[in-house]
XYZ file of C-alpha atoms in Angstrom:
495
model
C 54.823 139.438 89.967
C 55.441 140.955 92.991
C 57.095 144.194 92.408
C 57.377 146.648 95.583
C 57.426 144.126 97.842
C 60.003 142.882 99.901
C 61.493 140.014 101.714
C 64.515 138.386 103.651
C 65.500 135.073 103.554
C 68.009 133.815 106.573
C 70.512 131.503 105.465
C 72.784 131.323 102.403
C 72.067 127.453 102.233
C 71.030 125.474 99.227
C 67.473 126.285 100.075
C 67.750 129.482 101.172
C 69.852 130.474 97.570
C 66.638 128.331 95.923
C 64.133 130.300 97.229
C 66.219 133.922 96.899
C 66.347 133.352 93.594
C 62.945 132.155 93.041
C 61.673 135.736 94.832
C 63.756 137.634 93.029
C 62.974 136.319 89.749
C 59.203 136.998 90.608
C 60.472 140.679 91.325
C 60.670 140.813 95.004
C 63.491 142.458 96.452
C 65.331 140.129 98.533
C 68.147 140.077 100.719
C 69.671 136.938 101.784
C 71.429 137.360 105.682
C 73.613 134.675 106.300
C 75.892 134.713 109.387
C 79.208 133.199 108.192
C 82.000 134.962 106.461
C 80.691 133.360 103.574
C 77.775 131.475 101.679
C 77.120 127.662 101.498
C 75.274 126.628 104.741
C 76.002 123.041 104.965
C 78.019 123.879 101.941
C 80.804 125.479 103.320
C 84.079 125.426 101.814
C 87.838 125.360 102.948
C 91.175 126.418 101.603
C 94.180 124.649 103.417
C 97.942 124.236 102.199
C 96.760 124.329 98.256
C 94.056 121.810 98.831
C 90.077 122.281 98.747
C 88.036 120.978 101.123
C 83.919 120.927 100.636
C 82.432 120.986 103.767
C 79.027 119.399 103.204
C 76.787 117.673 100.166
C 79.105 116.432 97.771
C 76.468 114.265 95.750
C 74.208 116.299 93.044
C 71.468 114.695 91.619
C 68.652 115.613 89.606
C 70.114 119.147 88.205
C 67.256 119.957 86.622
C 65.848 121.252 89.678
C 68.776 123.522 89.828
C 68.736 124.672 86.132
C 65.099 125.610 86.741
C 66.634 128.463 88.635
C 68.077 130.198 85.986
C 65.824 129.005 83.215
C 63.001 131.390 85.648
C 64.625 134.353 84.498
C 65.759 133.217 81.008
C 69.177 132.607 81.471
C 71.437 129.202 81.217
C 73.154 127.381 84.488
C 76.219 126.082 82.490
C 77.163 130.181 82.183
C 78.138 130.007 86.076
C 78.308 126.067 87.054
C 79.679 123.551 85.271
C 78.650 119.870 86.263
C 80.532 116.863 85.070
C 79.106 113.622 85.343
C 80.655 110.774 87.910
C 80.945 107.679 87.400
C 80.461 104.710 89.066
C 77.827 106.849 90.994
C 79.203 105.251 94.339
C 81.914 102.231 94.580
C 80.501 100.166 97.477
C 83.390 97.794 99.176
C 82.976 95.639 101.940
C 85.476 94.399 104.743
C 85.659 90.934 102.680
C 87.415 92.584 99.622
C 83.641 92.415 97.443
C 83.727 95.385 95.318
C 80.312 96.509 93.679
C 80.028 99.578 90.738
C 77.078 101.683 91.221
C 75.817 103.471 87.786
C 72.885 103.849 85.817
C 74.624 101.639 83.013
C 71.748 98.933 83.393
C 73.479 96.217 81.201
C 76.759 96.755 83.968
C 74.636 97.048 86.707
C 72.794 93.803 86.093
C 76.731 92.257 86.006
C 77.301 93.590 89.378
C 74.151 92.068 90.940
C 75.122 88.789 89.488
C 78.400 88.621 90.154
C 76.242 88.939 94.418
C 73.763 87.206 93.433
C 72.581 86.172 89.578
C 69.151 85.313 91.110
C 68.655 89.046 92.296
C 68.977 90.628 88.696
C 65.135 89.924 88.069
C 64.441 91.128 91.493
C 66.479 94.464 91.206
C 64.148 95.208 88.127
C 61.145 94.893 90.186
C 62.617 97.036 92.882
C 63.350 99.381 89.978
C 59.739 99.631 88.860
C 58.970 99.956 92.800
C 61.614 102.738 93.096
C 59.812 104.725 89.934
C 56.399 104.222 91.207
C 57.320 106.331 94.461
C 59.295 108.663 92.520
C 56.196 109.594 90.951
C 54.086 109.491 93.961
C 56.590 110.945 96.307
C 59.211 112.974 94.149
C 57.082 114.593 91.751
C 53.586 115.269 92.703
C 53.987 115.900 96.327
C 58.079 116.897 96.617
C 57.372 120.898 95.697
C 53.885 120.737 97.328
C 53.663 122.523 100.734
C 51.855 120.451 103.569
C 49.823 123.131 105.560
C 46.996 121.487 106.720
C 46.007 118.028 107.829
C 43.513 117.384 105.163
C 46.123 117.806 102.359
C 47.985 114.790 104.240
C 45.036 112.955 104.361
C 44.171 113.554 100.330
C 47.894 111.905 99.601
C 47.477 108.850 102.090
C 46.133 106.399 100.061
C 49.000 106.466 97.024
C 51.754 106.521 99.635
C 49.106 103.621 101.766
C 49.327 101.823 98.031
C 53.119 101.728 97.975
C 53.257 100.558 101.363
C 54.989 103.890 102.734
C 54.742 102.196 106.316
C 57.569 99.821 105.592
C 61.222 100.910 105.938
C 63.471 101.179 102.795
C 65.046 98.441 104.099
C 62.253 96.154 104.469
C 61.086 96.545 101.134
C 64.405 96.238 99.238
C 64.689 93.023 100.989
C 61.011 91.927 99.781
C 63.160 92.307 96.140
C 66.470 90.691 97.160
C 68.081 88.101 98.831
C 71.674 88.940 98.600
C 72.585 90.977 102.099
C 75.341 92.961 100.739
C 73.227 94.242 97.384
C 70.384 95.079 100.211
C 72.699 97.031 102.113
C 73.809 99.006 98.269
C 70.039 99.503 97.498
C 69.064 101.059 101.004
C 72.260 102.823 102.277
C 71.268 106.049 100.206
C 69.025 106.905 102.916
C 71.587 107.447 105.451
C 72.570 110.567 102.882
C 69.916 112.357 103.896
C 69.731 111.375 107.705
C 67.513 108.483 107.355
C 68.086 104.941 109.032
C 67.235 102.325 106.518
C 65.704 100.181 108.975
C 63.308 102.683 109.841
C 62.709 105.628 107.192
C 59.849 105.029 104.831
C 59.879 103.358 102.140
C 58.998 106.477 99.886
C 62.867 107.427 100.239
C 63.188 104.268 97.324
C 62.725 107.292 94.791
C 66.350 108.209 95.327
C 67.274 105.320 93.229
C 64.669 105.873 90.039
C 66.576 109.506 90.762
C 69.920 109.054 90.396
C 68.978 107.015 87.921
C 67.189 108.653 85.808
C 69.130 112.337 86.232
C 72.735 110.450 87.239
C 75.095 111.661 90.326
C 77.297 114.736 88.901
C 79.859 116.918 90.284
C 80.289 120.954 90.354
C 84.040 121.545 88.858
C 85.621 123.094 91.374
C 83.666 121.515 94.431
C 79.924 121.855 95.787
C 80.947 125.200 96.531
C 81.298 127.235 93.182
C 77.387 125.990 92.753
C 76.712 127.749 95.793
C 79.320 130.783 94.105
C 77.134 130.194 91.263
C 74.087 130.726 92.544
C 75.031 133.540 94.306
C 76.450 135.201 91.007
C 73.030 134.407 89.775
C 71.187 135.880 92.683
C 73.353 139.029 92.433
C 72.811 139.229 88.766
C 68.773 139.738 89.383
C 69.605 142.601 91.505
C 69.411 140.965 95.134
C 71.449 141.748 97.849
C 73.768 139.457 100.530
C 74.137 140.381 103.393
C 77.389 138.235 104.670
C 79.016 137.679 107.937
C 76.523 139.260 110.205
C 74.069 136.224 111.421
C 70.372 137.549 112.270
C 70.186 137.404 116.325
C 66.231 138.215 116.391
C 62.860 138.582 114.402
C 60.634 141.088 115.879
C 57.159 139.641 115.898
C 54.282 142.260 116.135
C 50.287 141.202 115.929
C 50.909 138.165 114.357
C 53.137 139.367 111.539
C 57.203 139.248 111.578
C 58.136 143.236 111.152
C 61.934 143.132 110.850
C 64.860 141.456 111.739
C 67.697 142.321 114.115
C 71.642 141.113 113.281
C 74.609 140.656 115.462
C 75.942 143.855 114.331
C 72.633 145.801 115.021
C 71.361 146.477 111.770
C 67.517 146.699 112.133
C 65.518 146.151 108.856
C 61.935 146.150 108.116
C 60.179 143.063 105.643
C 56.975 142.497 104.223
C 58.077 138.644 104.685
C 60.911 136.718 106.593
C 62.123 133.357 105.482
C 64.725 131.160 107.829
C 66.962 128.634 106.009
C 68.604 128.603 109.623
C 68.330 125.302 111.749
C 64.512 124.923 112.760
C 64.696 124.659 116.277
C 67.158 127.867 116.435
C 65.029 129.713 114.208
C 61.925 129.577 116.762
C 63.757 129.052 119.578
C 66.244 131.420 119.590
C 65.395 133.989 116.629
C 61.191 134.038 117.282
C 62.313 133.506 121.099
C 60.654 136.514 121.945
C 57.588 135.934 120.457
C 54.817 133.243 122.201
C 55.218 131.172 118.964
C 58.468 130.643 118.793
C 59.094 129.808 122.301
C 55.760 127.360 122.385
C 57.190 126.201 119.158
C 60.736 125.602 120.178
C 59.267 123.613 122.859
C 57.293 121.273 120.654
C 60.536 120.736 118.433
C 62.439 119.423 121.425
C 59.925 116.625 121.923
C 61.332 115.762 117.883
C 63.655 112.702 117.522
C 66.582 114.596 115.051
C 69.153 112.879 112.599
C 72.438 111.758 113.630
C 75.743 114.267 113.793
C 78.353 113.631 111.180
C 82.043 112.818 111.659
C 84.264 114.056 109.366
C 88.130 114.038 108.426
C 89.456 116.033 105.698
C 92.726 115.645 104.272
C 95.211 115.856 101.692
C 97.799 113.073 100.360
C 100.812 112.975 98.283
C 100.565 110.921 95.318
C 97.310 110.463 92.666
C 95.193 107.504 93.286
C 93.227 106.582 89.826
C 91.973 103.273 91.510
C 89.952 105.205 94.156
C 86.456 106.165 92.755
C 85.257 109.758 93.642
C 82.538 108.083 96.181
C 82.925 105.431 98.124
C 81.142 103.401 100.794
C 82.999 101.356 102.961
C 80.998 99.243 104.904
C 81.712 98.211 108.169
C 81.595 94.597 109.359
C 78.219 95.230 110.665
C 74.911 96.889 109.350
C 71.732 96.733 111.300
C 74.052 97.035 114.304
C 75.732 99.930 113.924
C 72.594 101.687 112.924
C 70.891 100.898 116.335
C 73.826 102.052 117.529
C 73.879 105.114 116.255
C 70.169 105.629 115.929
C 68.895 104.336 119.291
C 71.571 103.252 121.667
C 74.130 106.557 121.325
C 77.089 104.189 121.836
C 80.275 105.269 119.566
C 81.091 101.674 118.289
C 84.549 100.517 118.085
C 83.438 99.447 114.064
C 81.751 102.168 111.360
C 80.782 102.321 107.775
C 82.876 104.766 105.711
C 81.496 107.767 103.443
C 84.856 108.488 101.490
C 84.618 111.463 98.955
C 87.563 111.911 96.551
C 86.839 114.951 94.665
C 90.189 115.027 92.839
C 89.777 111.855 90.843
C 87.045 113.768 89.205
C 88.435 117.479 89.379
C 92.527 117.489 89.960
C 92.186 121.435 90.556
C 90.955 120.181 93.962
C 94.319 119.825 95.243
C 97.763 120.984 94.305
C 99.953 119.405 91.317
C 100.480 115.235 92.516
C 98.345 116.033 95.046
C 94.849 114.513 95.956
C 91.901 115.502 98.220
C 89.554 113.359 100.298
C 87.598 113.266 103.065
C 86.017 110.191 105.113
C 82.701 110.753 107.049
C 80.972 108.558 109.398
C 77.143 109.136 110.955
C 77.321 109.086 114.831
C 74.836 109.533 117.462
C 73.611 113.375 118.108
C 74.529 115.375 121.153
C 71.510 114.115 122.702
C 72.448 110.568 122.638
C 75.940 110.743 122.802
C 76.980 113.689 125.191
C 80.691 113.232 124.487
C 83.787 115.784 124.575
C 84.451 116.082 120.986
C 87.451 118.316 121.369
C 88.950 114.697 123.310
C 87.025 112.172 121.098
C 87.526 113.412 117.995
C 91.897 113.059 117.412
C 90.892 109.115 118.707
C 88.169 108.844 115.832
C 90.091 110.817 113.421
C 93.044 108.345 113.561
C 90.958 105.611 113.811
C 89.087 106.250 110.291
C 92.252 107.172 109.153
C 93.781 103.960 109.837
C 90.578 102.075 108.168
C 91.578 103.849 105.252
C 94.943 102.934 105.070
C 94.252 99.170 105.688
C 91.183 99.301 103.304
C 92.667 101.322 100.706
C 96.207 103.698 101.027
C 98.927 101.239 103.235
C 100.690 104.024 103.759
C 98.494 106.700 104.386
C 99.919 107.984 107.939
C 102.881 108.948 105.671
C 101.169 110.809 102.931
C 99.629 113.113 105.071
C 100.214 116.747 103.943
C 97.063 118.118 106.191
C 94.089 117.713 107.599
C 91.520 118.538 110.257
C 88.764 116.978 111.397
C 84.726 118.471 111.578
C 82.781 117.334 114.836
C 78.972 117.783 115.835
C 79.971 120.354 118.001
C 81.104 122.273 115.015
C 77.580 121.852 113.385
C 76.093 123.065 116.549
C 78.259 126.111 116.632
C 79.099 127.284 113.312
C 75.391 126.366 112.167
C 73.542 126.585 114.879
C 72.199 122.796 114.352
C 69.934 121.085 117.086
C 71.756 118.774 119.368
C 74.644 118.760 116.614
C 72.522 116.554 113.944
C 73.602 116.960 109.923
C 70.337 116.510 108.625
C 67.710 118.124 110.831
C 64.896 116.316 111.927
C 64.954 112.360 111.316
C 62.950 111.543 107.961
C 60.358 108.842 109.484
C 57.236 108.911 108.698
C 55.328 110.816 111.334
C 57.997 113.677 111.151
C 57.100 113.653 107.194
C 55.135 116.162 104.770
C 52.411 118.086 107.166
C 53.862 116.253 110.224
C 57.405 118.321 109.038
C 58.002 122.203 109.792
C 55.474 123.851 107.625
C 56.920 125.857 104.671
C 54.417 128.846 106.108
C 54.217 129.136 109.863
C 50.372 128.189 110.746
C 50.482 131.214 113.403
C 53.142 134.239 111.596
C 51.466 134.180 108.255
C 54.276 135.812 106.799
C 57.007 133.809 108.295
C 58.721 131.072 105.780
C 60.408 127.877 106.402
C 63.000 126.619 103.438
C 65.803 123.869 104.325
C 66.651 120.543 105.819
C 63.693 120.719 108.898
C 61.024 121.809 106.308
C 59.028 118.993 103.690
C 60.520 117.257 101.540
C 63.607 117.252 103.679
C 67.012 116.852 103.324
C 69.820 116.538 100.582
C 70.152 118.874 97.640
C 67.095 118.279 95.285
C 65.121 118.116 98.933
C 65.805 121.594 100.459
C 65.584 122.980 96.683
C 62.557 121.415 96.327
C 61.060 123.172 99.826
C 62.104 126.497 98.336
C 59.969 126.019 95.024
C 56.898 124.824 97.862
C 57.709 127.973 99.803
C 58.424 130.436 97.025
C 55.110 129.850 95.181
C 53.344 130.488 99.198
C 55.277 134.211 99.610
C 54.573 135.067 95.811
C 51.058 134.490 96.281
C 51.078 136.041 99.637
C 52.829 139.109 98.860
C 51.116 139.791 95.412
């Protein structure tokens, strides 16, 4: 326990809720800043024309990382979020018409595979095995573990070495199977958290032994009344949120971060400071000042950083039972695209298709005969692909919107009751993200674990990283996981 101590955390985020509540719960008094009129982060939320519209992670897995949170401080998750289970986790559909159901229903998972390939059945069990040996190794013993020096990297290497780490997810789900379309379904989950398949490690496997072993759920109500929830939570402990005044500066003195500064010109001393604010803006821009931050931003621009995100939101007339709450539709090509949206920052004429469809899970989504969707695609960051979104993005919206119709609603053009469309140049502005990207920097492996934004700053030993640009990385159980890493370094510190 901590008690008389306190602490601000920057960034209403997944990770930066995680770690609030983790502090508080250990009796410091925290106040979470976050610069938007209201919590979430990535997580943002939208109310248009009677419909709901989530603005970022719509997949939760493994909530027992989340029901930790309230289990800290003795009290029970279901009293402020209730989580329904999805299923098929994911309906994967290719331009051909195949159709494959993703669960963790082994006997009608093995059907699946066969119906691709029957050969690959006794191969997907050894990629099973594979996926829950780096669960272990990556997800458990080293995913709420802070990296702060080399030798801690070092003491891990040979496990990760053992499970061949080096390889891409890809690589190694094809050493299992021979069917191309089942190793596109057991690699794509990469892309999820910013990762191309073709070259992020191998260790990102564990997602499958994950979602297998805790399933894929959804918060009634949308990703954002778990953010509410948490809040309520947060609130309940006795901490305080600060909302719609973003933190413009941290005033660094000897080492130590003293206070920070908001748009509004509130001034207020910490004994610790925690960012859940884009990495490169939070030493850039809010250490900017200070000779870390600005030697710091300049080692983060040498980074390579995860693609932006595409995304159209919009409502339809008429329910559509056939349409499972998340779907993939690939595009005609794989490898391809990713290069092209990886390495070549081209915006292809083809794309693969995230399509979420919250209201076949949750009708409250949208209004009475109503349903809610939206359709994201990964494309190049800023830095690669230096286009005028506010041109680009109508062109690409009715594009995708078209794909959908052919794929899935004919008349989809005509069912339109609203919807807008959410560009990299939004994530740059409204969240202050790097060149754009949706998942901070890229998850290969020599931006991994200690090569990853420390969850202590090595120079401003009472600054904090939580979030996205921190180890383990992206994705819900990720940036939840960095605030466990980072709370237990600013309890000890600030006992």
């Amino acid at each position: 326990m901590a008690e008389g101590r306190n602490a601000c955390v920057i960034g209403a985020g997944f990770g930066g809720m995680a770690l609030a509540i983790r502090l508080q719960s250990a009796g410091i008094a925290t106040t979470v800043i976050e610069g938007r009129d209201k919590p979430g982060g990535r997580a943002y939320f939208w109310e248009r024309d009677g419909f709901t519209f989530d603005g970022g992670p719509t997949v939760v897995t493994d909530p027992d990382c989340l029901k930790e949170l309230w289990a800290l401080s003795g009290h029970d998750m279901a009293k402020d979020v209730e989580l329904v289970p999805v299923k098929p986790f994911y309906r994967l559909n290719w331009p051909d018409g195949t159709n494959f159901d993703y669960s963790n229903d082994h006997e009608e998972l093995f059907a699946e595979i066969a119906k691709l390939n029957p050969k690959d059945v006794e191969g997907y069990q050894r990629f099973l095995d594979y996926s829950a040996g780096v669960y272990e190794e990556g997800y458990v013993k080293l995913g709420t573990v802070p990296f702060l020096d080399f030798k801690s990297m070092l003491k891990a290497a040979p496990a990760l070495a053992k499970k061949q780490a080096y390889r891409s997810v890809y690589s190694m789900v094809s050493s299992f199977v021979e069917n191309e379309k089942l190793r596109e379904a057991l690699s794509f989950h990469t892309l999820l958290v910013g990762g191309n398949p073709m070259k992020t490690s191998s260790i990102y496997a564990l997602i499958h032994k994950l979602e297998m072993d805790g399933g894929v759920w959804w918060t009634k109500g949308g990703t954002n009344r778990l953010i509410a929830g948490m809040v309520r939570h947060f609130e309940r402990l006795g901490g305080t949120m600060r909302v719609g005044d973003p933190v413009v500066g941290i005033d660094v003195d000897d080492k130590r971060a003293k206070s920070v500064m908001t748009q509004s010109g509130h001034v207020q001393g910490f004994d610790a400071v925690a960012s859940n604010a884009d990495i490169m803006h939070s030493y850039r821009d809010l250490l900017g000042k200070s000779q870390r931050g600005w030697s710091m931003g300049r080692r983060l621009k040498r980074k390579s950083y995860s693609p932006g995100l595409f995304v159209v939101h919009f409502g339809l007339e008429g329910t559509w039972p056939g349409i499972a709450h998340h779907m993939i539709l690939f595009g005609p090509r794989y490898k391809g695209l990713l290069d092209d949206i990886y390495s070549n920052g081209v915006l292809p004429e083809d794309f693969s298709i995230y399509l979420h469809h919250p209201s076949k899970s949750d009708p409250s989504m949208a209004p009475p005969g109503m349903s809610t969707f939206y359709a994201l695609v990964p494309v190049a960051h800023q830095g690669k692909l230096p286009v005028d979104w506010d041109e680009i993005g109508p062109l690409l919206e009715k594009r995708i919107l078209d794909e959908v119709g052919k794929r899935l609603v004919p008349d989809i053009h005509k069912r339109i009751v609203t919807k807008f469309h959410y560009a990299p140049s939004d994530f740059a502005t409204d969240l202050n993200a790097h060149l754009g990207s949706a998942f901070s920097l890229e998850p290969v492996l020599t931006q991994s674990a200690y090569f990853r934004g420390h969850n202590r700053d090595d120079v401003i030993k009472n600054f904090y990283l939580v979030g996205a640009g921190t180890h383990p990385g992206a994705g819900i159980p990720g940036v939840v996981g960095s605030a466990k890493a980072t709370a237990g370094l600013m309890i000890e510190d600030l006992a």
